[in-house]
Coordinates of C-alpha atoms in Angstrom, one line a residue:
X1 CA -2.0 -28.0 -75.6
X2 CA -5.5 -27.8 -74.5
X3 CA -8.6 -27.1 -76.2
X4 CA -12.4 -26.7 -75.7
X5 CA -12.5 -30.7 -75.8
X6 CA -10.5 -30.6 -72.7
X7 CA -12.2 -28.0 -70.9
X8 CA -15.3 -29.9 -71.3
X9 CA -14.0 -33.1 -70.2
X10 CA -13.1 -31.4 -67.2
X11 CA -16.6 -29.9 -66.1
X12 CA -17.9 -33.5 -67.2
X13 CA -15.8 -35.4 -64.3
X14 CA -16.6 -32.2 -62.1
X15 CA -20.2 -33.5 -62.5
X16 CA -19.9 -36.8 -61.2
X17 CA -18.3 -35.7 -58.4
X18 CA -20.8 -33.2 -57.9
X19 CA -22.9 -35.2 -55.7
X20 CA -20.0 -36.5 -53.3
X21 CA -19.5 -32.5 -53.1
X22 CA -23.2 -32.0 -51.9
X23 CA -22.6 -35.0 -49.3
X24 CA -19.9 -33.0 -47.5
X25 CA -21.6 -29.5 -47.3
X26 CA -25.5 -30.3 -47.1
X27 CA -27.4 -33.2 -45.9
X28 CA -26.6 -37.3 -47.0
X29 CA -29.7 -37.0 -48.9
X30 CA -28.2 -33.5 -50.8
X31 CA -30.7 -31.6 -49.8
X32 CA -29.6 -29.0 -47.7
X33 CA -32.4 -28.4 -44.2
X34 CA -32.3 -25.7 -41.3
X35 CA -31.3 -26.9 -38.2
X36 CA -33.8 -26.3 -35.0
X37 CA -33.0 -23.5 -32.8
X38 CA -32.7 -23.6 -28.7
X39 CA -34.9 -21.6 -26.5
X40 CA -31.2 -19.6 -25.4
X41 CA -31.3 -18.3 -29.2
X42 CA -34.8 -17.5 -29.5
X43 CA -34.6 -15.7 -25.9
X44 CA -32.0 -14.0 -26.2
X45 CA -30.3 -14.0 -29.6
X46 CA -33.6 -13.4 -31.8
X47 CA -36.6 -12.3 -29.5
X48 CA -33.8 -10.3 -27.3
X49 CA -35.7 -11.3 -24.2
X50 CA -34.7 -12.7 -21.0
X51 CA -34.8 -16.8 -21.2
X52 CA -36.9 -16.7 -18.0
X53 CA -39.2 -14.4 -19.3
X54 CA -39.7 -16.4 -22.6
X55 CA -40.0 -19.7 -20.4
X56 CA -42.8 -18.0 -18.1
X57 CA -44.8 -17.2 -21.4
X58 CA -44.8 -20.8 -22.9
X59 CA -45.9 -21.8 -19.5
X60 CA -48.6 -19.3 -19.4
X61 CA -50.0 -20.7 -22.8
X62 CA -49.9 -24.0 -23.9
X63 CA -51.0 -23.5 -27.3
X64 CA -48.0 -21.9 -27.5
X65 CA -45.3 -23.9 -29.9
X66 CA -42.8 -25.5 -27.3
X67 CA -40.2 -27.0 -29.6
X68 CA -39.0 -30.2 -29.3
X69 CA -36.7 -31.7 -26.0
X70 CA -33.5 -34.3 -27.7
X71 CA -33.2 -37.4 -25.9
X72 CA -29.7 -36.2 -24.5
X73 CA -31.0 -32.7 -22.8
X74 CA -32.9 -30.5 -21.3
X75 CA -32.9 -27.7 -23.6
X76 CA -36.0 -27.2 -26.2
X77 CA -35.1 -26.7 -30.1
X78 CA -37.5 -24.5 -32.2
X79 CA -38.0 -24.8 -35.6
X80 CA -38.4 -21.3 -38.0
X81 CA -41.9 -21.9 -38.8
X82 CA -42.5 -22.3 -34.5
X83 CA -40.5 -18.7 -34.4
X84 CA -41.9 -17.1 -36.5
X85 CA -45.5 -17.9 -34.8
X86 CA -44.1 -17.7 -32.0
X87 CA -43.2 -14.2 -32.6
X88 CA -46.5 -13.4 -34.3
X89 CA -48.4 -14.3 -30.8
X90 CA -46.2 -12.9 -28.3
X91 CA -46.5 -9.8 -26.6
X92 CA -43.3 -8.8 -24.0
X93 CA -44.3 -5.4 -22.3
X94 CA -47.6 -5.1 -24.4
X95 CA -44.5 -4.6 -27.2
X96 CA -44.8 -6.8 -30.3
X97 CA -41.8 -9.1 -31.5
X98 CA -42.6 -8.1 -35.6
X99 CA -39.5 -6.4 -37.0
X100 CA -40.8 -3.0 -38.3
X101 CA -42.4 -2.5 -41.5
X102 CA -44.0 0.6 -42.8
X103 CA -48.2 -0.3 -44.0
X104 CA -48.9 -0.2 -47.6
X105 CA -45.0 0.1 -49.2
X106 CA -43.4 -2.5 -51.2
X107 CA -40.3 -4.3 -50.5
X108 CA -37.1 -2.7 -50.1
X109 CA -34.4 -3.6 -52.9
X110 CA -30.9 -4.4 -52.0
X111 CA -28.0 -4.6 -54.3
X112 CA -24.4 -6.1 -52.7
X113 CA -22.3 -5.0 -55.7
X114 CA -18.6 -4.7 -56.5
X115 CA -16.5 -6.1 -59.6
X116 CA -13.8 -7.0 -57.1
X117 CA -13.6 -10.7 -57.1
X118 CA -12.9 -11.9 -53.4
X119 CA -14.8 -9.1 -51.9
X120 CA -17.2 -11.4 -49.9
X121 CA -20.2 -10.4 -51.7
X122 CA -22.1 -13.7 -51.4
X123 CA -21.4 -14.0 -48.0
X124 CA -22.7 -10.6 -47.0
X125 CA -25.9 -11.1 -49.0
X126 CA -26.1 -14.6 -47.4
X127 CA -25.5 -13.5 -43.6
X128 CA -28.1 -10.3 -44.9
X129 CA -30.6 -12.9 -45.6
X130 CA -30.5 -15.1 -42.3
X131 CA -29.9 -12.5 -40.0
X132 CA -33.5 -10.9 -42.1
X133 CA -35.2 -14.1 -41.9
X134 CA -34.3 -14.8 -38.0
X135 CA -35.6 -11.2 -37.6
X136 CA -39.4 -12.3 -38.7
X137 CA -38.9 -10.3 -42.7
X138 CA -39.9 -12.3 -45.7
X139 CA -36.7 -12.1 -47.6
X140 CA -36.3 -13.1 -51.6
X141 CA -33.1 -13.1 -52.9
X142 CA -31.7 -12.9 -56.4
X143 CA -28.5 -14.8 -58.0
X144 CA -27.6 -12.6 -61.2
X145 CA -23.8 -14.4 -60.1
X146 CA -23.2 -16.9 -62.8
X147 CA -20.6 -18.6 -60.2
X148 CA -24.4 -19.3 -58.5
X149 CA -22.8 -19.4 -54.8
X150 CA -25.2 -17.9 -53.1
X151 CA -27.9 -20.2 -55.4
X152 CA -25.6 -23.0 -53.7
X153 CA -25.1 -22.2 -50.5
X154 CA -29.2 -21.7 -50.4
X155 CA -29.5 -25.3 -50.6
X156 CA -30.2 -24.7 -55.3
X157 CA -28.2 -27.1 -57.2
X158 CA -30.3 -28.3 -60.4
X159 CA -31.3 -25.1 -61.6
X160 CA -31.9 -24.9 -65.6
X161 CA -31.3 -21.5 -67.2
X162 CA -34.4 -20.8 -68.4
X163 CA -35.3 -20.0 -64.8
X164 CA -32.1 -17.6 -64.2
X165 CA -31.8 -14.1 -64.4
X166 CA -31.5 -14.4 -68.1
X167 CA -34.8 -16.2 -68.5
X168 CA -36.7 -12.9 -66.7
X169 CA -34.3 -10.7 -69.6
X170 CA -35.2 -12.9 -72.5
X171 CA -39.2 -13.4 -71.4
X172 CA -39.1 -9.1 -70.7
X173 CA -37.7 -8.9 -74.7
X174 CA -40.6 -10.9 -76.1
X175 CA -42.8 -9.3 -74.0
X176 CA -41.4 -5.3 -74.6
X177 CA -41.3 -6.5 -78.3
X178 CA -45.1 -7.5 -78.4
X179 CA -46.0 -4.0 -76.8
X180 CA -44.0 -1.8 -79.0
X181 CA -45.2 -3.7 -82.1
X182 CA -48.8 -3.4 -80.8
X183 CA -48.3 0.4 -80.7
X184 CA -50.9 2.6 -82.7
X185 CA -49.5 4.4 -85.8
X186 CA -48.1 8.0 -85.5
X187 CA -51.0 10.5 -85.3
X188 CA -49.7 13.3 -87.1
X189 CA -48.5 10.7 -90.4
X190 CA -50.3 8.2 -90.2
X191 CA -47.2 5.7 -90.7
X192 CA -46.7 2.9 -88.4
X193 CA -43.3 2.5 -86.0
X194 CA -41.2 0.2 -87.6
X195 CA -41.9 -3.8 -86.2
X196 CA -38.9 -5.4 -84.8
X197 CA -38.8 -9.7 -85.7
X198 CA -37.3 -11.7 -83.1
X199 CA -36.3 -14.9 -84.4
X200 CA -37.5 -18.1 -83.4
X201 CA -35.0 -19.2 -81.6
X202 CA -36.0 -16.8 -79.7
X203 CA -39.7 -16.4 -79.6
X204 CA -40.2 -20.5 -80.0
X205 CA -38.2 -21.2 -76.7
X206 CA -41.3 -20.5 -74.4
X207 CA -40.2 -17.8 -72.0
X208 CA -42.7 -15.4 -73.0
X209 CA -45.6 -17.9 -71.7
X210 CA -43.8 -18.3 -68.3
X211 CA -45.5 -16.8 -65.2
X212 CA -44.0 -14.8 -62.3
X213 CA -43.9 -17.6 -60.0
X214 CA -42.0 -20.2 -62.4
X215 CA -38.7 -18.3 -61.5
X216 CA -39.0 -18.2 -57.8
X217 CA -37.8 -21.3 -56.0
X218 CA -38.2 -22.8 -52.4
X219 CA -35.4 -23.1 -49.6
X220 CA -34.6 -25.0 -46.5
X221 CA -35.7 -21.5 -45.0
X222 CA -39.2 -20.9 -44.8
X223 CA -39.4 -17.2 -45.0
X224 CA -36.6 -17.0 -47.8
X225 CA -37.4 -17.5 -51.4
X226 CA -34.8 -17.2 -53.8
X227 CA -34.5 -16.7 -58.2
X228 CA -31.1 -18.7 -58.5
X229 CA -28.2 -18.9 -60.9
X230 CA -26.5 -21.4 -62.6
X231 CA -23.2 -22.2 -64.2
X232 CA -25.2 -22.2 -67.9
X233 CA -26.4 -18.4 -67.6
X234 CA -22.8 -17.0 -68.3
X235 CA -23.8 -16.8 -71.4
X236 CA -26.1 -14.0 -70.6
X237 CA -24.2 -11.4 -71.4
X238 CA -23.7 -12.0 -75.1
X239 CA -27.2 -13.2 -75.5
X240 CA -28.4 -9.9 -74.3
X241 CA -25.8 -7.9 -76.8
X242 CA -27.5 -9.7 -79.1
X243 CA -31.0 -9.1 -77.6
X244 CA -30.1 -5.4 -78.1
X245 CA -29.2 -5.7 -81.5
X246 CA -32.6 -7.6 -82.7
X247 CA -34.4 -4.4 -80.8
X248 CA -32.3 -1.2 -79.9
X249 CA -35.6 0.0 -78.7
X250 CA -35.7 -2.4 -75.6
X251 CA -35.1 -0.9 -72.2
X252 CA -32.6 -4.1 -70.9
X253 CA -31.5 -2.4 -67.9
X254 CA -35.0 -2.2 -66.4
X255 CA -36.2 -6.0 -67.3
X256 CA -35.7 -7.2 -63.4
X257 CA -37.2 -4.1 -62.0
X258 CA -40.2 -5.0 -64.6
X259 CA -40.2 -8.1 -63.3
X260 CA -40.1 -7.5 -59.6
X261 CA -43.1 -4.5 -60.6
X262 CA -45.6 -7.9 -61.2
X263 CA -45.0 -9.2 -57.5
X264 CA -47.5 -8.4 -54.9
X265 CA -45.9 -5.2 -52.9
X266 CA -46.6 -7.5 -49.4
X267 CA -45.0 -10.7 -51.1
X268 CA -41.9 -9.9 -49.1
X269 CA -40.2 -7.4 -47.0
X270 CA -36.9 -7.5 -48.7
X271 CA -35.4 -8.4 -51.9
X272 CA -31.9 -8.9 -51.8
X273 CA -29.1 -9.2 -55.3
X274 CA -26.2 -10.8 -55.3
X275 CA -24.2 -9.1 -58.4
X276 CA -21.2 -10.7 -60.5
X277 CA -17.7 -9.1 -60.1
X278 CA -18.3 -7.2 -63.3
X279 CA -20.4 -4.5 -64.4
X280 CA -22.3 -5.7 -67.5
X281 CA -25.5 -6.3 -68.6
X282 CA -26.9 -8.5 -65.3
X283 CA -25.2 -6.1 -62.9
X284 CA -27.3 -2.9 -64.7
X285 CA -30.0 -4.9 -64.2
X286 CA -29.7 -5.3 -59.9
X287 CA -28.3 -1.9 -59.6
X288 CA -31.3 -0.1 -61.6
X289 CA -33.9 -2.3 -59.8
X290 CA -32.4 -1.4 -56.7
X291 CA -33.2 1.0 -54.0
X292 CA -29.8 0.9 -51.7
X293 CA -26.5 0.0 -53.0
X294 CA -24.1 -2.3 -50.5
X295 CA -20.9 -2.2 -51.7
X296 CA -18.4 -4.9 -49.5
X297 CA -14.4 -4.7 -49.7
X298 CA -11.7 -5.9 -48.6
X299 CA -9.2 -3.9 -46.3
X300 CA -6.9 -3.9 -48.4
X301 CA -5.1 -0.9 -50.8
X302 CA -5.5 -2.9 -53.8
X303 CA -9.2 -3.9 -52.8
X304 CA -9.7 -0.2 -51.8
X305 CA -8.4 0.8 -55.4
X306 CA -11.1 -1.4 -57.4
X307 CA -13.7 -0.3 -55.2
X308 CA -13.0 3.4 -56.4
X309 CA -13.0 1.9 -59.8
X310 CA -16.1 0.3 -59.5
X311 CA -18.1 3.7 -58.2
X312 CA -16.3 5.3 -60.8
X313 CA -17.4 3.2 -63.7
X314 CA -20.7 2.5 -62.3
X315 CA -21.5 6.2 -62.4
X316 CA -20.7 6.8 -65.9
X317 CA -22.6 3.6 -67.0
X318 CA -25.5 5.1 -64.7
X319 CA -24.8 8.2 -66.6
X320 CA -25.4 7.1 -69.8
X321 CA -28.6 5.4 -68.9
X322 CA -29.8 9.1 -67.8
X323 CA -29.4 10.7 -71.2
X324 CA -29.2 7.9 -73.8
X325 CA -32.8 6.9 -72.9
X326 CA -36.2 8.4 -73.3
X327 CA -37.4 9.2 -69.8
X328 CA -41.4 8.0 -70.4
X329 CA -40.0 4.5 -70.8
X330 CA -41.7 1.8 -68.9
X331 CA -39.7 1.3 -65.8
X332 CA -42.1 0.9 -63.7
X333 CA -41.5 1.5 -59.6
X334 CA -38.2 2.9 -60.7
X335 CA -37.2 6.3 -62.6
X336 CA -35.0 7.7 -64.6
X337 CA -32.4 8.6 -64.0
X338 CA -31.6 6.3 -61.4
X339 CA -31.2 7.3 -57.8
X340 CA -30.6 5.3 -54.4
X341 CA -32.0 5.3 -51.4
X342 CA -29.1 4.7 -49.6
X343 CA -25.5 3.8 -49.8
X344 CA -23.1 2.3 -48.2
X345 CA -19.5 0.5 -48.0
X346 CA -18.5 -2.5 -45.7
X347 CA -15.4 -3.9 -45.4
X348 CA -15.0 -7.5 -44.9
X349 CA -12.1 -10.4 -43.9
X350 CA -11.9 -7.4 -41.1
X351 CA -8.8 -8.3 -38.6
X352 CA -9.2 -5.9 -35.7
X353 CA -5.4 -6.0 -34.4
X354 CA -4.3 -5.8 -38.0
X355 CA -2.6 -2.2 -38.4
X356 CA -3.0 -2.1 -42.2
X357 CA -7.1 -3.4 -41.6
X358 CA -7.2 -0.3 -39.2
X359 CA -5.2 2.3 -41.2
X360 CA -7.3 1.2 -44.1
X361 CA -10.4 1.2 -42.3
X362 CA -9.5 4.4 -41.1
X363 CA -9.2 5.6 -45.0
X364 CA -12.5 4.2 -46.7
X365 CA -13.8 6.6 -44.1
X366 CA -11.7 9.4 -44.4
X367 CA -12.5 9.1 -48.2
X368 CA -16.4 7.8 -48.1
X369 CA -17.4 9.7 -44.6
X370 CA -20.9 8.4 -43.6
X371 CA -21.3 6.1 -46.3
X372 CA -18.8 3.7 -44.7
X373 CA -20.7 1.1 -42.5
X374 CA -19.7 1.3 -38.6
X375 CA -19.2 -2.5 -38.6
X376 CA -17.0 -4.3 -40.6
X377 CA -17.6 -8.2 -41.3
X378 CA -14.4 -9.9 -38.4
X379 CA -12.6 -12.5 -39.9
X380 CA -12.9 -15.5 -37.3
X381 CA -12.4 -18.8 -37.7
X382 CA -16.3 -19.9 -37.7
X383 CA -16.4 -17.2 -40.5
X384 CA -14.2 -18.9 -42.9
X385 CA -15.5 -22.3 -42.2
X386 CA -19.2 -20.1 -43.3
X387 CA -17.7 -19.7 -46.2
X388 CA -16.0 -23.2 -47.0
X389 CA -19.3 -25.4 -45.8
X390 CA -21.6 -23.0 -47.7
X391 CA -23.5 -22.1 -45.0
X392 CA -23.8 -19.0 -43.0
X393 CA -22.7 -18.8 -39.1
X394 CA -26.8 -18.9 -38.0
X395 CA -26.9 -22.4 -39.4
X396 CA -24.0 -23.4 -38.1
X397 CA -24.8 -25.2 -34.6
X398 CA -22.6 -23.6 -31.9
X399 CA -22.9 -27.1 -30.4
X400 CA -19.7 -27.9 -33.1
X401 CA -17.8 -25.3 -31.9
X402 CA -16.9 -23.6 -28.5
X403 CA -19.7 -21.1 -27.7
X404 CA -17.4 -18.5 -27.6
X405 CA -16.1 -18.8 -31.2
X406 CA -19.4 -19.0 -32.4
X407 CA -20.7 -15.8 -30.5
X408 CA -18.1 -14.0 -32.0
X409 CA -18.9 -14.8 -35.3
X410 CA -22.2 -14.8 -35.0
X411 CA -21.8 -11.1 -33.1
X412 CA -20.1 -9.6 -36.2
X413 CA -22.8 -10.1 -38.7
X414 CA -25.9 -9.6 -36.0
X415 CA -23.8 -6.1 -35.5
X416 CA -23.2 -6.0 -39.3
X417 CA -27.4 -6.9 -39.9
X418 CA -28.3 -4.3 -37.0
X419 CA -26.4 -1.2 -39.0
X420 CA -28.4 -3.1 -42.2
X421 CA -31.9 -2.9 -40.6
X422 CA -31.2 0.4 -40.1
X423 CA -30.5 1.4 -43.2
X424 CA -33.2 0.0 -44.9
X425 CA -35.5 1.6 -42.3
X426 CA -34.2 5.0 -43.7
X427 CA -34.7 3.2 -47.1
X428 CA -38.3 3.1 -46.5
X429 CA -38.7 6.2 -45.2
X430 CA -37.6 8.0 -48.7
X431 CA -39.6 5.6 -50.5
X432 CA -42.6 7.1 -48.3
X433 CA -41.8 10.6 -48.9
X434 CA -41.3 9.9 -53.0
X435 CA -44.6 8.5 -52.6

């Protein structure tokens, strides 16, 4: 028989293995760092230019960044930071290398959401992220995971809970409290709304003090900033049932989007959410806030079948957000009731000569029509080693690999990131005419 003694002793040698664990998937000094990229990828893989070309303009300029030359070839090796200016300076055909971006709009929010367990959710919103980043957008994600992987695999280990997802929750319930109990009385009677008490546990813990930048935290990528999870923040969900019973009044759905409202609209270009398998309080919470809806599965009928459970529950839960709330609550940048942008589903662990793959990719679009992304994540062999290192295929060095496997890897997500761009393009373009 075991008990919670046992349980605990478990996660306690987990722990001290913990750092062993880090030794094998980041750096020996666990911390995980972005490799340098070669003048062939920045030619040709992120500036899309000829490498000639690209060599003729570091020639012409010297102030140009020109990357550093290893000992044991003749190829140069860029860093993100020389990228990105690199892309900020150049011109090729009087055309500049900035992704587009429409003036004066804020970042577009992305939700990769599905309660299927398996469906490759973190690794879509990681590849999303990189392939963003490598494209010249500032990109902040969001872990509302409590399995933190994508907080992992960004390099975020020692994260405490009070700067989760749950911290942003609890400090919006102080806060929401404070502004209801600070309303004026009725006009018409005279009588004041009731006050609603939070206890201290609550109130003394801090979180209502804590500014917008305390929850955003550095990675090894420059451009990428992310709000991470941790193991500790499972407990959100029955903290916030609770948080709803101290004040049925609170809005809990919209405390991210709140959040999110208080960042400058020209912080970043995107913010990305990775969602838990479930649909609960954290997952109300990324789809609300969001603007498009990715939804990844895998090819199979099973997978297929959970997706359609998913849609179906997420509508009814969207449903009674629509009518069981008054419609001048402060939201912020998002309404009720809740739209999207966009949407769209992608299936992933995609086996091209795979008849069932095919037949089912054949059905999520017989079924879904347009909604159904053109490309599919491939399964390949650099793919699943993404997934076992933590990492994504753009910092994986093709130099470990044949060139070959690695193009094809990193082929399916640039084509899976292309159809993305896209998308959020079109995203923008709404936002503009809502405006």
């Amino acid at each position: 028989m075991y008990t919670h003694e046992d349980l605990s002793a478990l996660r306690n040698q987990s722990l001290k293995l913990q750092g062993w664990i880090r030794q094998q998937t980041f750096s020996p000094e666990m911390e995980k760092t972005l490799r340098r990229f070669s003048s062939w990828e920045v030619s040709e893989l992120i500036f899309r230019v000829n490498q000639s070309t690209f060599r003729g303009k570091l020639a012409a300029d010297p102030t140009l960044p020109s990357g550093e030359v290893e000992p044991d070839g003749r190829q140069r090796w860029f860093s993100l930071e020389e990228v990105n200016e690199l892309r900020r300076r150049l011109k090729v055909n009087r055309k500049s290398l900035m992704p587009p971006r429409p003036a004066g709009k804020r970042a577009i929010r992305a939700a990769v959401a599905n309660f299927k367990g398996g469906a490759g959710k973190s690794t879509v919103a990681l590849h999303l992220a990189h392939a963003s980043a490598l494209d010249g957008y500032r990109v902040l994600v969001v872990d509302f995971d409590p399995q933190a992987t994508l907080s992992h695999s960004m390099g975020l280990t020692d994260v405490a809970e009070d700067f989760t997802v749950w911290g942003i929750m609890a400090r919006d319930l102080i806060r929401e409290t404070e502004r209801m109990n600070s309303r004026p009385a009725a006009a018409e009677s005279g009588t004041a709304l009731p006050r609603r008490e939070l206890p201290p546990s609550i109130t003394e813990m801090g979180l209502g003090d804590l500014r917008i930048s305390d929850f955003i935290k550095k990675t090894s990528w420059s451009t990428i900033d992310a709000i991470p999870s941790c193991a500790n923040a499972a407990f959100v969900e029955f903290a916030s049932a609770q948080y709803r019973h101290l004040n049925p009044e609170w809005s809990f759905f919209a405390a991210v989007s709140r959040y999110l409202d208080q960042i400058p609209d020209d912080a970043y270009d995107l913010i990305l959410f990775d969602c838990p398998p479930a649909i609960g309080y954290q997952s109300m919470n990324a789809v609300f806030a969001a603007d498009m809806l990715y939804v990844p599965s895998g090819p199979g009928y099973w997978e297929y079948d959970s997706t359609t459970s998913f849609i179906g529950q997420l509508a009814e839960a969207l449903e009674d957000l629509a009518y069981g709330f008054d419609k001048t609550l402060p939201t912020g940048k998002i309404s009720l009731p809740k739209t999207f942008c966009e949407l769209r589903f992608l299936l992933t662990r995609y086996e091209p000569g795979n008849a069932l793959h095919l037949a089912m990719f054949d059905a999520f679009r017989k079924v879904f029509g347009e909604h159904v992304a053109q490309h599919p994540v491939e399964m390949t062999r650099a793919v699943e080693q993404s997934g076992r290192f933590l990492s994504s295929v753009y910092e994986m060095d093709y130099r470990e690999m044949t060139r070959e496997t690695w193009r094809r890897a990193r082929s399916t997500f640039d084509n899976v990131y292309e159809e993305f761009r896209d998308v959020m393009i079109s995203a923008w373009d709404k936002l503009e005419d809502d405006a």
